[in-house]
mmCIF file of C-alpha atoms in Angstrom:
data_model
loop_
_atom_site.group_PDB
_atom_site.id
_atom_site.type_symbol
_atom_site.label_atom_id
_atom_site.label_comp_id
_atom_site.label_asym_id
_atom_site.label_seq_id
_atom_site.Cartn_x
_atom_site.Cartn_y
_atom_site.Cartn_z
ATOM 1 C CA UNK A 1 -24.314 7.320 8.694
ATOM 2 C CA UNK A 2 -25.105 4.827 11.631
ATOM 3 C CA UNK A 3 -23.486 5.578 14.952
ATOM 4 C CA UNK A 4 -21.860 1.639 14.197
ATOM 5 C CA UNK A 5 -20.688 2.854 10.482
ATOM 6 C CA UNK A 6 -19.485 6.322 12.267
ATOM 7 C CA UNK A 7 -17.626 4.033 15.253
ATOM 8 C CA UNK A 8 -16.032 1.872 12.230
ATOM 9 C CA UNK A 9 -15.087 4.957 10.212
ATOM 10 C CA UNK A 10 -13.046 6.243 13.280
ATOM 11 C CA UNK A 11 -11.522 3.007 14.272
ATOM 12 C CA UNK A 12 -9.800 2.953 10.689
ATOM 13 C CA UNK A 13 -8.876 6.331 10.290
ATOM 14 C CA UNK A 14 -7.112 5.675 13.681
ATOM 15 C CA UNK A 15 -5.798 2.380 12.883
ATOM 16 C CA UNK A 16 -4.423 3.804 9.770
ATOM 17 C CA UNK A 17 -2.782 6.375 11.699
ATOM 18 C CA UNK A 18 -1.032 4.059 13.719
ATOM 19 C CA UNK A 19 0.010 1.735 11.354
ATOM 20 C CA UNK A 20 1.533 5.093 8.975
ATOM 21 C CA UNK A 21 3.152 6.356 11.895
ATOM 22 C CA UNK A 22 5.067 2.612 13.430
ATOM 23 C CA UNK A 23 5.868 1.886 9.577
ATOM 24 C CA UNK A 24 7.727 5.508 8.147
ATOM 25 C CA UNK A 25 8.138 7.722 11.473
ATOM 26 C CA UNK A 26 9.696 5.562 14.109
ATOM 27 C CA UNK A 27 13.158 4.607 14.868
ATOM 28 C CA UNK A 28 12.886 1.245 13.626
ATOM 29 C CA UNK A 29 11.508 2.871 10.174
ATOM 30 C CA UNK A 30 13.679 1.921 6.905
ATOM 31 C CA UNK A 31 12.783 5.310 6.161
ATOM 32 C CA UNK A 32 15.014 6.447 8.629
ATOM 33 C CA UNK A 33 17.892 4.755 7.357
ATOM 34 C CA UNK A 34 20.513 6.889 5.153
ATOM 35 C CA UNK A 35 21.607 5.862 1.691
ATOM 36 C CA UNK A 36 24.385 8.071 0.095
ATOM 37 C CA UNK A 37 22.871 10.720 2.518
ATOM 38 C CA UNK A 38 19.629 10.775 1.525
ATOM 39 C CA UNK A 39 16.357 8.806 2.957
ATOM 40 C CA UNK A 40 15.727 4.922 1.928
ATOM 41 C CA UNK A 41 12.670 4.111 -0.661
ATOM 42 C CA UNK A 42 11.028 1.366 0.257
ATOM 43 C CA UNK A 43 10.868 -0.750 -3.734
ATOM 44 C CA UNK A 44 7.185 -0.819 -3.259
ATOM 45 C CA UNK A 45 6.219 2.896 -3.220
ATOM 46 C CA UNK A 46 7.653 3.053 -6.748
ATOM 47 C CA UNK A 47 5.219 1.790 -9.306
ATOM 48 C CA UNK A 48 7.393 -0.391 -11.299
ATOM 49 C CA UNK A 49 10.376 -1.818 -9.972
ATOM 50 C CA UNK A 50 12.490 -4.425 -11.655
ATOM 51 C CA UNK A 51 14.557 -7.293 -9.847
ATOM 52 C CA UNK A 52 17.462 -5.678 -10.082
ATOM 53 C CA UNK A 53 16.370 -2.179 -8.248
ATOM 54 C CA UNK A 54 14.638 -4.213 -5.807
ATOM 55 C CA UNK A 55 18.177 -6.261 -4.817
ATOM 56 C CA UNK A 56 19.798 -3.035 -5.346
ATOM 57 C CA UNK A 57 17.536 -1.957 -2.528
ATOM 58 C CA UNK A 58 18.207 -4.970 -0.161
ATOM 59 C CA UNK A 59 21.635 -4.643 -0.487
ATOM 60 C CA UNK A 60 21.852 -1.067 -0.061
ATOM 61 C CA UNK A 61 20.399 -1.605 3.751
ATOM 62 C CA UNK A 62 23.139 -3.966 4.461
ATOM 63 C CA UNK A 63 22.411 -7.086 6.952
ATOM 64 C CA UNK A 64 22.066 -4.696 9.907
ATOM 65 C CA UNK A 65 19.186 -2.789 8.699
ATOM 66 C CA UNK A 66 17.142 -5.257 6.385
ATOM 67 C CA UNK A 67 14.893 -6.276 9.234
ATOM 68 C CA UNK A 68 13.698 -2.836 9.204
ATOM 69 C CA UNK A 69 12.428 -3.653 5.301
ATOM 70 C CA UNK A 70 10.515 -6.953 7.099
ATOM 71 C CA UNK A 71 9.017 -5.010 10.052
ATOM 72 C CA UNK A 72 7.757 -2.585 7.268
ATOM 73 C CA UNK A 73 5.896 -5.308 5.121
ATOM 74 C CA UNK A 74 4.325 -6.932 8.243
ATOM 75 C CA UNK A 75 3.266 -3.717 9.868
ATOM 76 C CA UNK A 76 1.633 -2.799 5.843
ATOM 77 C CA UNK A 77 -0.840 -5.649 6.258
ATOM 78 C CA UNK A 78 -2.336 -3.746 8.994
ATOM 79 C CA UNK A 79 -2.383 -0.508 6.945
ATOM 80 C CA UNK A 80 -3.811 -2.345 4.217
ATOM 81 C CA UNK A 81 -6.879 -3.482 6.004
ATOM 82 C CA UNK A 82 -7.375 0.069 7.625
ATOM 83 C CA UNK A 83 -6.968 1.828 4.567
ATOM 84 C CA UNK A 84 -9.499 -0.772 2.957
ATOM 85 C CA UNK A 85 -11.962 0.327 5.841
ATOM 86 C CA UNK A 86 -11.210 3.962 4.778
ATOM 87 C CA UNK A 87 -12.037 3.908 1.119
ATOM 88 C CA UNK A 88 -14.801 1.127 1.651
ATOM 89 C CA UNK A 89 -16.053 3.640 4.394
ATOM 90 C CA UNK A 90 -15.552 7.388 1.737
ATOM 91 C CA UNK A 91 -17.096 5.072 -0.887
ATOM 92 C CA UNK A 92 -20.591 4.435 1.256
ATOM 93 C CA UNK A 93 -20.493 8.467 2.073
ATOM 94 C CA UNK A 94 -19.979 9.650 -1.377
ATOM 95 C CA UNK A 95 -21.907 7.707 -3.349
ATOM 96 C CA UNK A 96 -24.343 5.389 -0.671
ATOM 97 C CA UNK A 97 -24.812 1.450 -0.760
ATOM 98 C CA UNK A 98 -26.724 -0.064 -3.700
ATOM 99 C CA UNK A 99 -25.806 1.625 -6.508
ATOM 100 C CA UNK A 100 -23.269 0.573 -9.548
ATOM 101 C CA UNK A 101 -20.373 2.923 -8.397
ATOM 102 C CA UNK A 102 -20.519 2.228 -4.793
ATOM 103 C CA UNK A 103 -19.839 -1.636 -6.015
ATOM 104 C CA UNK A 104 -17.369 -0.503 -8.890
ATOM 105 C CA UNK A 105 -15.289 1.207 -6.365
ATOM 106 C CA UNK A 106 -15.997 -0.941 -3.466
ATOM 107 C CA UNK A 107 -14.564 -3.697 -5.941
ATOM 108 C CA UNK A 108 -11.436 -1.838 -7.321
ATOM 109 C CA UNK A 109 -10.608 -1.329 -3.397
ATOM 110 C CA UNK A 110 -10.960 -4.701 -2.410
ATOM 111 C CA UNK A 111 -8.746 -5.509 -5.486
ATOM 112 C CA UNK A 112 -5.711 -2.790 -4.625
ATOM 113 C CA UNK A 113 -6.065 -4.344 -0.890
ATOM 114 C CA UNK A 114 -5.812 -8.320 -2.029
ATOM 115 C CA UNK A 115 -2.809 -6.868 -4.697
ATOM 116 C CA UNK A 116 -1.292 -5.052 -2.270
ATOM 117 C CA UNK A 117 -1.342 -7.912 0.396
ATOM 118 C CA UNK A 118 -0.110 -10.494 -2.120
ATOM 119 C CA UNK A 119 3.213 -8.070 -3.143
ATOM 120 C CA UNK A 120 3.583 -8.044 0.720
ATOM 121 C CA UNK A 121 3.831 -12.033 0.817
ATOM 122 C CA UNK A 122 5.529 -11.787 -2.507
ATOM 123 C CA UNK A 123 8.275 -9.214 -0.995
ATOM 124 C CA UNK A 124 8.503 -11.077 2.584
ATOM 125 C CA UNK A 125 9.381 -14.699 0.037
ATOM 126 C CA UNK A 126 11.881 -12.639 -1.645
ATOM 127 C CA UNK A 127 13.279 -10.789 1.851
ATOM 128 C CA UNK A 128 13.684 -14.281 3.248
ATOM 129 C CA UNK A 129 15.525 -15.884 0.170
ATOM 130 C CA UNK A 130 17.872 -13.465 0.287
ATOM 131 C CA UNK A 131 21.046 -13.282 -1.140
ATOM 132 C CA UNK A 132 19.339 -15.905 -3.047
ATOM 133 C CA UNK A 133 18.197 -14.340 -5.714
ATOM 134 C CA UNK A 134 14.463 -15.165 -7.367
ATOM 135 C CA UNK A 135 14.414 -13.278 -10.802
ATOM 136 C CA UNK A 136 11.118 -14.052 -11.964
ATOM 137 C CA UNK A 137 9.328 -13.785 -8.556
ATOM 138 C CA UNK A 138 10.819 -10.468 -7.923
ATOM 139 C CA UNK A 139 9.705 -9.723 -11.735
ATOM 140 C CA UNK A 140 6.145 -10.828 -10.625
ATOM 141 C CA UNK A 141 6.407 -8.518 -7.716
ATOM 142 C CA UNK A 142 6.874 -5.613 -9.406
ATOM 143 C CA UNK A 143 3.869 -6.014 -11.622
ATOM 144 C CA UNK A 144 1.705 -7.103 -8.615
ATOM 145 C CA UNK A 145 3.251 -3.138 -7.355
ATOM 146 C CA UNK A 146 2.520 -1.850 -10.567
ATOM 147 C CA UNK A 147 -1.912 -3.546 -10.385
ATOM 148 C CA UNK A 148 -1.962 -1.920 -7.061
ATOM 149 C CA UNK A 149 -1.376 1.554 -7.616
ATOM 150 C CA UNK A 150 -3.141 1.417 -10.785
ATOM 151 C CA UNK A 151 -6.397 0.308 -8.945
ATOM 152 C CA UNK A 152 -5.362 2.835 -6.272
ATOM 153 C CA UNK A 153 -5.516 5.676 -9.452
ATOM 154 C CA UNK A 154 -9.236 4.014 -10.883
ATOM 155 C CA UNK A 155 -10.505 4.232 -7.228
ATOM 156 C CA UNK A 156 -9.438 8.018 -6.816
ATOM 157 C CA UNK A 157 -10.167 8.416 -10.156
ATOM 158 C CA UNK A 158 -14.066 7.596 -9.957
ATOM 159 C CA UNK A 159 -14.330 9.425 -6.511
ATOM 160 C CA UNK A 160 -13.065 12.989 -8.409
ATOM 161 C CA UNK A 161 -15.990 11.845 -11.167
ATOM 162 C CA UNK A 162 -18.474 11.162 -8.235
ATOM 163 C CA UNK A 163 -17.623 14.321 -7.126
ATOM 164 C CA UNK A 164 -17.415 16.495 -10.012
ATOM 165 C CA UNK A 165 -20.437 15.304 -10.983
ATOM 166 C CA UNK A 166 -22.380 15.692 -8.024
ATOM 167 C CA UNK A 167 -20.647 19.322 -6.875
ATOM 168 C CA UNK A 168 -22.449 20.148 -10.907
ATOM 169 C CA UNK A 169 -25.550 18.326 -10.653
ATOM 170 C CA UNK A 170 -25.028 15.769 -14.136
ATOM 171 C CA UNK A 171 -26.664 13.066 -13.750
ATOM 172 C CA UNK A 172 -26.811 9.999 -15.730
#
């Protein structure tokens, strides 16, 4: 690893950090937020959600707290692009530039980032339409939810092959 690949590394792994912590542990955090006394789900870290659970949701924060659900989505673009850096980053130590996996799962992470970017847009349409209600958008959102964590699974999927496979010597 290159002191500029080591230096990029960190930066994300801080960045991501930082974006984790301002999005789910400060005040302003939806997570922080009590529903029927227990803590808020943001719709999103579910991996299907249907229009209805996802009004459900906005209405259960009430006008008061919904800008905490927008302050959420906006600070997730950031965590998206660190978190890119951070698999794009294990990706190049595990498995090294050039070769069919390091672009299989280099791909697949690009793909849960651009997903995961697009349900943000998606979810920020939806949080500013509200109480107007978008049925088929919201629909489309959910699926979009559902893409991203299933490329999340492929990615940590083929790192636990790389792995196995390399902590066993098979080759092929």
């Amino acid at each position: 690893m290159t002191l500029l690949q080591a230096s990029v590394t960190l930066a994300v792994i801080c960045g991501l950090g930082l974006f984790y912590y301002l999005m789910d542990m400060t005040r302003q955090s939806p997570r922080r937020v009590q529903i029927q006394g227990k803590a808020f789900t943001m719709p999103d870290m579910r991996f299907h959600y249907t229009p209805a659970a996802l009004y459900a949701a906005l209405d259960a924060m009430g006008a008061e707290n919904r800008p905490r659900m927008k302050r959420y989505w906006l600070l997730d673009f950031g965590f998206i692009l660190c978190l890119l850096g951070v698999m794009l980053s294990i990706d190049l130590n595990v498995d090294g530039p050039a070769t069919t996996l390091y672009l299989v799962m280099g791909g697949i992470a690009i793909a849960r980032a651009v997903l995961d970017a697009l349900e943000n847009i998606l979810l920020l349409r939806l949080y500013r339409a509200y109480p107007v209600k978008r049925n088929r958008l919201a629909a489309f959102a959910g699926y979009v939810t559902s893409l991203k964590f299933l490329c999340l699974y492929a990615w940590v999927a083929l790192l636990f092959i790389k792995l196995f496979t390399r902590a066993f010597g098979i080759t092929g």
